[in-house]
Short mmCIF file of N, CA and C in Angstrom, two decimals:
data_model
loop_
_atom_site.label_atom_id
_atom_site.label_comp_id
_atom_site.label_asym_id
_atom_site.label_seq_id
_atom_site.Cartn_x
_atom_site.Cartn_y
_atom_site.Cartn_z
N MET A 17 0.84 -1.17 0.00
CA MET A 17 0.00 0.00 0.00
C MET A 17 0.89 1.24 0.00
N PRO A 18 0.52 2.26 -0.81
CA PRO A 18 1.34 3.47 -0.87
C PRO A 18 1.22 4.28 0.43
N GLU A 19 2.07 3.96 1.38
CA GLU A 19 1.99 4.56 2.72
C GLU A 19 2.19 6.07 2.72
N ALA A 20 3.09 6.58 1.87
CA ALA A 20 3.44 7.99 1.91
C ALA A 20 2.52 8.85 1.06
N GLU A 21 1.61 8.25 0.32
CA GLU A 21 0.74 9.01 -0.57
C GLU A 21 -0.61 9.31 0.07
N HIS A 22 -1.15 10.45 -0.34
CA HIS A 22 -2.56 10.71 -0.03
C HIS A 22 -3.38 9.81 -0.94
N ILE A 23 -4.55 9.46 -0.50
CA ILE A 23 -5.52 8.77 -1.34
C ILE A 23 -6.63 9.77 -1.58
N VAL A 24 -6.84 10.13 -2.83
CA VAL A 24 -7.84 11.13 -3.17
C VAL A 24 -8.99 10.45 -3.90
N VAL A 25 -10.18 10.63 -3.36
CA VAL A 25 -11.38 10.04 -3.93
C VAL A 25 -12.04 11.12 -4.81
N ILE A 26 -12.15 10.80 -6.10
CA ILE A 26 -12.70 11.74 -7.07
C ILE A 26 -13.97 11.14 -7.67
N GLY A 27 -14.81 12.00 -8.23
CA GLY A 27 -16.02 11.53 -8.88
C GLY A 27 -17.10 12.58 -8.86
N ALA A 28 -18.19 12.28 -9.53
CA ALA A 28 -19.32 13.20 -9.64
C ALA A 28 -20.04 13.35 -8.30
N MET A 29 -20.81 14.41 -8.19
CA MET A 29 -21.65 14.61 -7.02
C MET A 29 -22.60 13.42 -6.88
N GLY A 30 -22.67 12.87 -5.68
CA GLY A 30 -23.56 11.74 -5.42
C GLY A 30 -22.95 10.39 -5.71
N SER A 31 -21.68 10.35 -6.08
CA SER A 31 -21.05 9.07 -6.42
C SER A 31 -20.66 8.26 -5.20
N GLY A 32 -20.56 8.91 -4.05
CA GLY A 32 -20.19 8.19 -2.83
C GLY A 32 -18.80 8.52 -2.33
N LYS A 33 -18.26 9.65 -2.77
CA LYS A 33 -16.88 10.02 -2.38
C LYS A 33 -16.72 10.11 -0.87
N THR A 34 -17.63 10.80 -0.20
CA THR A 34 -17.51 10.98 1.24
C THR A 34 -17.73 9.66 1.97
N THR A 35 -18.76 8.93 1.60
CA THR A 35 -19.06 7.66 2.27
C THR A 35 -17.92 6.67 2.12
N VAL A 36 -17.45 6.47 0.89
CA VAL A 36 -16.34 5.55 0.65
C VAL A 36 -15.07 6.08 1.30
N GLY A 37 -14.83 7.38 1.17
CA GLY A 37 -13.62 7.98 1.74
C GLY A 37 -13.54 7.83 3.25
N GLU A 38 -14.65 8.10 3.94
CA GLU A 38 -14.65 7.96 5.40
C GLU A 38 -14.36 6.52 5.82
N ARG A 39 -15.00 5.58 5.17
CA ARG A 39 -14.80 4.17 5.53
C ARG A 39 -13.38 3.72 5.17
N LEU A 40 -12.87 4.19 4.07
CA LEU A 40 -11.51 3.85 3.66
C LEU A 40 -10.51 4.42 4.66
N ALA A 41 -10.71 5.66 5.07
CA ALA A 41 -9.82 6.28 6.06
C ALA A 41 -9.84 5.48 7.36
N GLY A 42 -11.02 5.06 7.80
CA GLY A 42 -11.13 4.25 9.01
C GLY A 42 -10.38 2.94 8.87
N ALA A 43 -10.53 2.29 7.73
CA ALA A 43 -9.87 0.99 7.51
C ALA A 43 -8.35 1.14 7.49
N LEU A 44 -7.87 2.29 7.03
CA LEU A 44 -6.42 2.51 6.92
C LEU A 44 -5.83 3.24 8.13
N GLY A 45 -6.69 3.70 9.04
CA GLY A 45 -6.21 4.45 10.20
C GLY A 45 -5.62 5.80 9.80
N ARG A 46 -6.21 6.40 8.79
CA ARG A 46 -5.75 7.71 8.31
C ARG A 46 -6.82 8.77 8.59
N PRO A 47 -6.40 10.02 8.66
CA PRO A 47 -7.41 11.08 8.77
C PRO A 47 -8.19 11.20 7.47
N PHE A 48 -9.40 11.72 7.58
CA PHE A 48 -10.25 11.96 6.42
C PHE A 48 -10.48 13.45 6.28
N HIS A 49 -10.31 13.96 5.06
CA HIS A 49 -10.59 15.36 4.75
C HIS A 49 -11.62 15.38 3.62
N GLY A 50 -12.80 15.89 3.91
CA GLY A 50 -13.85 15.99 2.90
C GLY A 50 -14.08 17.42 2.50
N SER A 51 -14.24 17.65 1.23
CA SER A 51 -14.44 18.99 0.69
C SER A 51 -15.62 19.70 1.34
N ASP A 52 -16.76 19.02 1.42
CA ASP A 52 -17.96 19.67 1.97
C ASP A 52 -17.74 20.14 3.40
N ARG A 53 -17.18 19.26 4.22
CA ARG A 53 -16.96 19.63 5.64
C ARG A 53 -15.91 20.73 5.77
N SER A 54 -14.86 20.64 4.97
CA SER A 54 -13.81 21.66 5.04
C SER A 54 -14.35 23.03 4.67
N ILE A 55 -15.19 23.07 3.66
CA ILE A 55 -15.79 24.34 3.24
C ILE A 55 -16.73 24.87 4.32
N GLU A 56 -17.56 24.00 4.89
CA GLU A 56 -18.47 24.44 5.94
C GLU A 56 -17.72 24.93 7.17
N THR A 57 -16.62 24.24 7.51
CA THR A 57 -15.81 24.67 8.66
C THR A 57 -15.19 26.03 8.39
N ARG A 58 -14.68 26.21 7.20
CA ARG A 58 -14.00 27.46 6.84
C ARG A 58 -14.97 28.64 6.74
N THR A 59 -16.14 28.42 6.14
CA THR A 59 -17.02 29.54 5.82
C THR A 59 -18.28 29.62 6.68
N GLY A 60 -18.63 28.51 7.35
CA GLY A 60 -19.88 28.48 8.09
C GLY A 60 -21.09 28.31 7.19
N ARG A 61 -20.84 28.02 5.91
CA ARG A 61 -21.93 27.86 4.94
C ARG A 61 -21.71 26.59 4.13
N SER A 62 -22.80 26.04 3.62
CA SER A 62 -22.70 24.87 2.75
C SER A 62 -22.32 25.31 1.35
N GLY A 63 -21.89 24.35 0.56
CA GLY A 63 -21.58 24.64 -0.84
C GLY A 63 -22.79 25.19 -1.57
N ARG A 64 -23.94 24.66 -1.25
CA ARG A 64 -25.18 25.14 -1.87
C ARG A 64 -25.40 26.62 -1.56
N GLU A 65 -25.22 27.00 -0.29
CA GLU A 65 -25.40 28.41 0.10
C GLU A 65 -24.39 29.31 -0.60
N ILE A 66 -23.15 28.86 -0.69
CA ILE A 66 -22.11 29.66 -1.36
C ILE A 66 -22.46 29.84 -2.84
N ALA A 67 -22.90 28.77 -3.49
CA ALA A 67 -23.27 28.87 -4.91
C ALA A 67 -24.43 29.84 -5.09
N GLU A 68 -25.39 29.80 -4.17
CA GLU A 68 -26.57 30.67 -4.29
C GLU A 68 -26.23 32.14 -4.04
N THR A 69 -25.31 32.41 -3.12
CA THR A 69 -25.02 33.81 -2.77
C THR A 69 -23.82 34.39 -3.51
N ASP A 70 -22.79 33.59 -3.71
CA ASP A 70 -21.54 34.09 -4.30
C ASP A 70 -21.34 33.62 -5.74
N GLY A 71 -22.11 32.61 -6.14
CA GLY A 71 -22.00 32.08 -7.49
C GLY A 71 -21.24 30.77 -7.53
N VAL A 72 -21.51 29.99 -8.57
CA VAL A 72 -20.90 28.68 -8.73
C VAL A 72 -19.39 28.79 -8.93
N ASP A 73 -18.94 29.80 -9.66
CA ASP A 73 -17.50 29.95 -9.89
C ASP A 73 -16.76 30.18 -8.57
N ALA A 74 -17.34 30.97 -7.67
CA ALA A 74 -16.72 31.20 -6.36
C ALA A 74 -16.65 29.89 -5.57
N LEU A 75 -17.71 29.10 -5.64
CA LEU A 75 -17.71 27.80 -4.96
C LEU A 75 -16.61 26.90 -5.52
N HIS A 76 -16.50 26.84 -6.83
CA HIS A 76 -15.48 25.99 -7.45
C HIS A 76 -14.07 26.42 -7.07
N GLU A 77 -13.83 27.71 -7.00
CA GLU A 77 -12.51 28.20 -6.57
C GLU A 77 -12.22 27.76 -5.14
N LEU A 78 -13.21 27.87 -4.28
CA LEU A 78 -13.05 27.45 -2.89
C LEU A 78 -12.82 25.94 -2.81
N GLU A 79 -13.54 25.17 -3.59
CA GLU A 79 -13.34 23.71 -3.61
C GLU A 79 -11.92 23.37 -4.05
N LYS A 80 -11.42 24.08 -5.05
CA LYS A 80 -10.05 23.87 -5.52
C LYS A 80 -9.05 24.19 -4.41
N ASP A 81 -9.22 25.34 -3.77
CA ASP A 81 -8.30 25.75 -2.71
C ASP A 81 -8.28 24.76 -1.55
N VAL A 82 -9.45 24.28 -1.16
CA VAL A 82 -9.56 23.33 -0.06
C VAL A 82 -8.82 22.03 -0.40
N LEU A 83 -8.98 21.55 -1.64
CA LEU A 83 -8.29 20.32 -2.03
C LEU A 83 -6.78 20.53 -2.06
N LEU A 84 -6.32 21.61 -2.67
CA LEU A 84 -4.87 21.85 -2.75
C LEU A 84 -4.25 21.97 -1.36
N GLU A 85 -4.97 22.57 -0.42
CA GLU A 85 -4.48 22.66 0.96
C GLU A 85 -4.41 21.28 1.60
N SER A 86 -5.40 20.44 1.36
CA SER A 86 -5.38 19.09 1.92
C SER A 86 -4.23 18.27 1.35
N ILE A 87 -4.00 18.39 0.05
CA ILE A 87 -2.91 17.65 -0.58
C ILE A 87 -1.55 18.14 -0.09
N ALA A 88 -1.45 19.41 0.26
CA ALA A 88 -0.18 19.97 0.73
C ALA A 88 0.20 19.52 2.14
N ARG A 89 -0.73 18.93 2.86
CA ARG A 89 -0.42 18.44 4.21
C ARG A 89 0.53 17.26 4.13
N ASP A 90 1.39 17.15 5.14
CA ASP A 90 2.40 16.10 5.16
C ASP A 90 1.86 14.72 5.52
N ASP A 91 0.93 14.65 6.47
CA ASP A 91 0.44 13.36 6.93
C ASP A 91 -0.48 12.75 5.88
N PRO A 92 -0.18 11.53 5.42
CA PRO A 92 -1.03 10.89 4.43
C PRO A 92 -2.46 10.76 4.93
N ALA A 93 -3.41 11.16 4.09
CA ALA A 93 -4.82 11.15 4.46
C ALA A 93 -5.63 10.59 3.31
N VAL A 94 -6.90 10.37 3.59
CA VAL A 94 -7.87 10.08 2.55
C VAL A 94 -8.65 11.37 2.37
N ILE A 95 -8.73 11.82 1.12
CA ILE A 95 -9.33 13.11 0.81
C ILE A 95 -10.44 12.92 -0.21
N ALA A 96 -11.63 13.43 0.08
CA ALA A 96 -12.73 13.42 -0.87
C ALA A 96 -12.78 14.79 -1.54
N ALA A 97 -12.57 14.79 -2.85
CA ALA A 97 -12.51 16.04 -3.61
C ALA A 97 -13.86 16.36 -4.24
N ALA A 98 -14.18 17.63 -4.32
CA ALA A 98 -15.38 18.06 -5.03
C ALA A 98 -15.22 17.73 -6.52
N ALA A 99 -16.32 17.44 -7.18
CA ALA A 99 -16.28 17.03 -8.58
C ALA A 99 -15.65 18.09 -9.48
N SER A 100 -15.92 19.35 -9.19
CA SER A 100 -15.47 20.44 -10.07
C SER A 100 -13.96 20.57 -10.17
N VAL A 101 -13.24 20.14 -9.14
CA VAL A 101 -11.81 20.42 -9.09
C VAL A 101 -11.01 19.73 -10.18
N ILE A 102 -11.55 18.66 -10.74
CA ILE A 102 -10.83 17.92 -11.77
C ILE A 102 -10.61 18.77 -13.02
N GLU A 103 -11.37 19.83 -13.18
CA GLU A 103 -11.24 20.70 -14.35
C GLU A 103 -10.05 21.64 -14.28
N TYR A 104 -9.44 21.78 -13.11
CA TYR A 104 -8.30 22.69 -12.95
C TYR A 104 -6.99 21.96 -13.24
N PRO A 105 -6.20 22.45 -14.19
CA PRO A 105 -4.92 21.79 -14.50
C PRO A 105 -4.00 21.68 -13.28
N GLU A 106 -3.97 22.71 -12.41
CA GLU A 106 -3.09 22.65 -11.24
C GLU A 106 -3.52 21.54 -10.27
N VAL A 107 -4.80 21.27 -10.22
CA VAL A 107 -5.29 20.16 -9.38
C VAL A 107 -4.84 18.84 -9.98
N ARG A 108 -5.06 18.67 -11.27
CA ARG A 108 -4.65 17.41 -11.91
C ARG A 108 -3.15 17.19 -11.73
N GLY A 109 -2.36 18.26 -11.81
CA GLY A 109 -0.92 18.14 -11.57
C GLY A 109 -0.62 17.71 -10.15
N SER A 110 -1.35 18.25 -9.18
CA SER A 110 -1.10 17.89 -7.78
C SER A 110 -1.54 16.46 -7.48
N LEU A 111 -2.48 15.95 -8.24
CA LEU A 111 -2.96 14.59 -8.02
C LEU A 111 -1.97 13.54 -8.52
N ALA A 112 -0.99 13.95 -9.28
CA ALA A 112 0.01 13.01 -9.79
C ALA A 112 0.78 12.34 -8.65
N GLY A 113 0.87 12.98 -7.50
CA GLY A 113 1.58 12.42 -6.36
C GLY A 113 0.67 11.68 -5.40
N ALA A 114 -0.58 11.47 -5.78
CA ALA A 114 -1.55 10.80 -4.92
C ALA A 114 -2.05 9.52 -5.60
N PHE A 115 -2.67 8.66 -4.82
CA PHE A 115 -3.35 7.49 -5.36
C PHE A 115 -4.81 7.91 -5.52
N CYS A 116 -5.29 7.94 -6.76
CA CYS A 116 -6.64 8.46 -7.03
C CYS A 116 -7.64 7.34 -7.28
N VAL A 117 -8.75 7.44 -6.59
CA VAL A 117 -9.84 6.48 -6.68
C VAL A 117 -11.04 7.21 -7.29
N TRP A 118 -11.44 6.78 -8.48
CA TRP A 118 -12.63 7.36 -9.11
C TRP A 118 -13.83 6.51 -8.74
N VAL A 119 -14.74 7.09 -7.94
CA VAL A 119 -15.99 6.40 -7.63
C VAL A 119 -17.04 6.93 -8.59
N THR A 120 -17.76 6.00 -9.19
CA THR A 120 -18.73 6.36 -10.21
C THR A 120 -19.97 5.50 -10.07
N ALA A 121 -20.99 5.86 -10.80
CA ALA A 121 -22.24 5.08 -10.84
C ALA A 121 -22.99 5.51 -12.09
N ASP A 122 -24.01 4.78 -12.43
CA ASP A 122 -24.88 5.11 -13.55
C ASP A 122 -25.43 6.53 -13.37
N ALA A 123 -25.62 7.24 -14.48
CA ALA A 123 -26.09 8.63 -14.43
C ALA A 123 -27.41 8.77 -13.67
N GLY A 124 -28.32 7.83 -13.80
CA GLY A 124 -29.59 7.89 -13.08
C GLY A 124 -29.40 7.78 -11.58
N ILE A 125 -28.50 6.91 -11.16
CA ILE A 125 -28.19 6.76 -9.73
C ILE A 125 -27.53 8.03 -9.21
N LEU A 126 -26.60 8.60 -9.98
CA LEU A 126 -25.94 9.84 -9.57
C LEU A 126 -26.96 10.97 -9.40
N ALA A 127 -27.88 11.10 -10.34
CA ALA A 127 -28.88 12.16 -10.27
C ALA A 127 -29.77 12.00 -9.04
N GLU A 128 -30.17 10.75 -8.76
CA GLU A 128 -31.03 10.50 -7.59
C GLU A 128 -30.28 10.80 -6.29
N ARG A 129 -29.03 10.37 -6.20
CA ARG A 129 -28.25 10.63 -4.99
C ARG A 129 -27.95 12.12 -4.83
N ALA A 130 -27.63 12.79 -5.94
CA ALA A 130 -27.28 14.21 -5.87
C ALA A 130 -28.46 15.06 -5.41
N ALA A 131 -29.68 14.57 -5.64
CA ALA A 131 -30.87 15.32 -5.22
C ALA A 131 -31.06 15.28 -3.71
N ARG A 132 -30.40 14.33 -3.04
CA ARG A 132 -30.51 14.22 -1.58
C ARG A 132 -29.53 15.18 -0.90
N GLY A 133 -29.87 15.62 0.27
CA GLY A 133 -28.94 16.41 1.08
C GLY A 133 -29.05 17.89 0.81
N SER A 134 -29.19 18.65 1.85
CA SER A 134 -29.36 20.09 1.72
C SER A 134 -28.05 20.80 1.37
N HIS A 135 -26.91 20.13 1.51
CA HIS A 135 -25.63 20.77 1.22
C HIS A 135 -25.32 20.80 -0.27
N ARG A 136 -26.03 19.99 -1.06
CA ARG A 136 -25.74 19.91 -2.49
C ARG A 136 -26.58 20.93 -3.26
N ARG A 137 -25.96 21.49 -4.28
CA ARG A 137 -26.70 22.42 -5.12
C ARG A 137 -27.34 21.66 -6.27
N PRO A 138 -28.46 22.16 -6.78
CA PRO A 138 -29.08 21.51 -7.93
C PRO A 138 -28.15 21.58 -9.14
N VAL A 139 -28.03 20.47 -9.84
CA VAL A 139 -27.16 20.42 -11.01
C VAL A 139 -27.92 19.66 -12.09
N ALA A 140 -27.85 20.18 -13.31
CA ALA A 140 -28.45 19.46 -14.43
C ALA A 140 -27.70 18.15 -14.60
N PRO A 141 -28.41 17.04 -14.84
CA PRO A 141 -27.75 15.72 -14.92
C PRO A 141 -26.56 15.66 -15.86
N SER A 142 -26.58 16.38 -16.96
CA SER A 142 -25.48 16.27 -17.93
C SER A 142 -24.40 17.33 -17.72
N GLU A 143 -24.58 18.22 -16.74
CA GLU A 143 -23.63 19.32 -16.56
C GLU A 143 -22.21 18.81 -16.35
N HIS A 144 -21.37 19.07 -17.31
CA HIS A 144 -19.94 18.75 -17.26
C HIS A 144 -19.62 17.25 -17.19
N LEU A 145 -20.60 16.38 -17.21
CA LEU A 145 -20.33 14.97 -16.97
C LEU A 145 -19.36 14.37 -17.97
N GLU A 146 -19.55 14.63 -19.24
CA GLU A 146 -18.69 14.01 -20.25
C GLU A 146 -17.23 14.46 -20.09
N GLN A 147 -17.02 15.78 -19.97
CA GLN A 147 -15.66 16.30 -19.79
C GLN A 147 -15.05 15.81 -18.48
N ARG A 148 -15.81 15.87 -17.41
CA ARG A 148 -15.28 15.43 -16.12
C ARG A 148 -14.99 13.94 -16.11
N ASP A 149 -15.87 13.15 -16.69
CA ASP A 149 -15.62 11.70 -16.74
C ASP A 149 -14.31 11.40 -17.46
N ARG A 150 -14.05 12.11 -18.55
CA ARG A 150 -12.79 11.91 -19.27
C ARG A 150 -11.60 12.25 -18.37
N LEU A 151 -11.69 13.34 -17.65
CA LEU A 151 -10.60 13.76 -16.76
C LEU A 151 -10.46 12.81 -15.57
N PHE A 152 -11.59 12.37 -15.02
CA PHE A 152 -11.53 11.38 -13.92
C PHE A 152 -10.83 10.11 -14.41
N ARG A 153 -11.21 9.65 -15.58
CA ARG A 153 -10.63 8.42 -16.15
C ARG A 153 -9.12 8.57 -16.34
N GLU A 154 -8.70 9.71 -16.85
CA GLU A 154 -7.27 9.96 -17.10
C GLU A 154 -6.47 10.05 -15.80
N THR A 155 -7.11 10.48 -14.73
CA THR A 155 -6.43 10.72 -13.46
C THR A 155 -6.44 9.50 -12.54
N ALA A 156 -7.44 8.67 -12.66
CA ALA A 156 -7.67 7.58 -11.70
C ALA A 156 -6.65 6.46 -11.78
N ASP A 157 -6.25 5.99 -10.60
CA ASP A 157 -5.45 4.78 -10.49
C ASP A 157 -6.34 3.55 -10.41
N VAL A 158 -7.56 3.75 -9.93
CA VAL A 158 -8.54 2.67 -9.83
C VAL A 158 -9.93 3.27 -9.97
N VAL A 159 -10.84 2.49 -10.55
CA VAL A 159 -12.23 2.91 -10.72
C VAL A 159 -13.11 1.96 -9.94
N VAL A 160 -14.04 2.52 -9.17
CA VAL A 160 -14.98 1.71 -8.38
C VAL A 160 -16.39 2.18 -8.69
N ASP A 161 -17.22 1.28 -9.18
CA ASP A 161 -18.62 1.58 -9.47
C ASP A 161 -19.42 1.34 -8.19
N THR A 162 -19.89 2.42 -7.58
CA THR A 162 -20.64 2.31 -6.33
C THR A 162 -22.12 2.05 -6.57
N GLY A 163 -22.54 2.05 -7.81
CA GLY A 163 -23.94 1.82 -8.12
C GLY A 163 -24.33 0.36 -8.03
N ASP A 164 -23.36 -0.53 -8.21
CA ASP A 164 -23.70 -1.95 -8.23
C ASP A 164 -23.05 -2.73 -7.10
N ARG A 165 -22.56 -2.02 -6.08
CA ARG A 165 -21.98 -2.73 -4.93
C ARG A 165 -22.20 -1.92 -3.66
N SER A 166 -22.09 -2.59 -2.55
CA SER A 166 -22.26 -1.93 -1.25
C SER A 166 -21.04 -1.08 -0.94
N VAL A 167 -21.19 -0.25 0.08
CA VAL A 167 -20.04 0.56 0.52
C VAL A 167 -18.90 -0.35 0.94
N GLU A 168 -19.22 -1.40 1.68
CA GLU A 168 -18.18 -2.33 2.14
C GLU A 168 -17.46 -2.97 0.96
N GLU A 169 -18.21 -3.38 -0.06
CA GLU A 169 -17.59 -3.96 -1.25
C GLU A 169 -16.73 -2.94 -1.99
N SER A 170 -17.20 -1.70 -2.04
CA SER A 170 -16.44 -0.63 -2.70
C SER A 170 -15.12 -0.39 -1.98
N VAL A 171 -15.17 -0.31 -0.66
CA VAL A 171 -13.95 -0.09 0.14
C VAL A 171 -13.00 -1.28 -0.02
N ALA A 172 -13.53 -2.49 0.02
CA ALA A 172 -12.70 -3.69 -0.15
C ALA A 172 -12.01 -3.67 -1.51
N SER A 173 -12.71 -3.23 -2.53
CA SER A 173 -12.12 -3.14 -3.87
C SER A 173 -10.95 -2.15 -3.89
N VAL A 174 -11.12 -1.01 -3.23
CA VAL A 174 -10.03 -0.02 -3.16
C VAL A 174 -8.86 -0.59 -2.38
N LEU A 175 -9.13 -1.24 -1.26
CA LEU A 175 -8.04 -1.82 -0.45
C LEU A 175 -7.27 -2.87 -1.25
N ASP A 176 -7.98 -3.68 -2.03
CA ASP A 176 -7.30 -4.66 -2.91
C ASP A 176 -6.42 -3.95 -3.92
N SER A 177 -6.91 -2.88 -4.50
CA SER A 177 -6.12 -2.11 -5.48
C SER A 177 -4.89 -1.48 -4.85
N LEU A 178 -5.04 -0.99 -3.61
CA LEU A 178 -3.90 -0.42 -2.91
C LEU A 178 -2.83 -1.48 -2.64
N ARG A 179 -3.26 -2.67 -2.25
CA ARG A 179 -2.30 -3.77 -2.02
C ARG A 179 -1.60 -4.14 -3.32
N ASP A 180 -2.34 -4.19 -4.41
CA ASP A 180 -1.75 -4.51 -5.71
C ASP A 180 -0.76 -3.43 -6.16
N ALA A 181 -1.07 -2.17 -5.85
CA ALA A 181 -0.18 -1.06 -6.23
C ALA A 181 1.13 -1.09 -5.48
N ASP A 182 1.12 -1.70 -4.32
CA ASP A 182 2.32 -1.74 -3.48
C ASP A 182 3.27 -2.86 -3.89
N ARG A 183 2.81 -3.76 -4.73
CA ARG A 183 3.64 -4.90 -5.15
C ARG A 183 4.64 -4.52 -6.19
#
């Protein structure tokens, strides 16, 4: 397992980044840094509130900054990144030193999950999906489909991939 690397969980809104990331961090005994919580801690507002008051571009900049700060930390952690950050070249460059896990699911499942939770902003189902999926695919060390397996199975799949990467 890549002991010195951060593990960054990437994917679309509603894909299970936080759920898988938290469980993965627990299994590995690492701290967990989630974009949503980091933003709420920093600003006292949810991403949805920031998008509504300051605009989506301001939210995306904040999501990028939060991720880059998490990656800059020395202690290896599991980090759940906001979906938008994959569009920034500097983020993709910083992810080169991390083990990236792309969690994905069928578009219908993503749309249904994304509609849950007051912290998420409404997003059109096709918004950026094609471009982001291409960037997620190019960046990912492993892909886990959370639509057809349980959280436990998803985490086990990542742990198997981490063991294989260490060989």
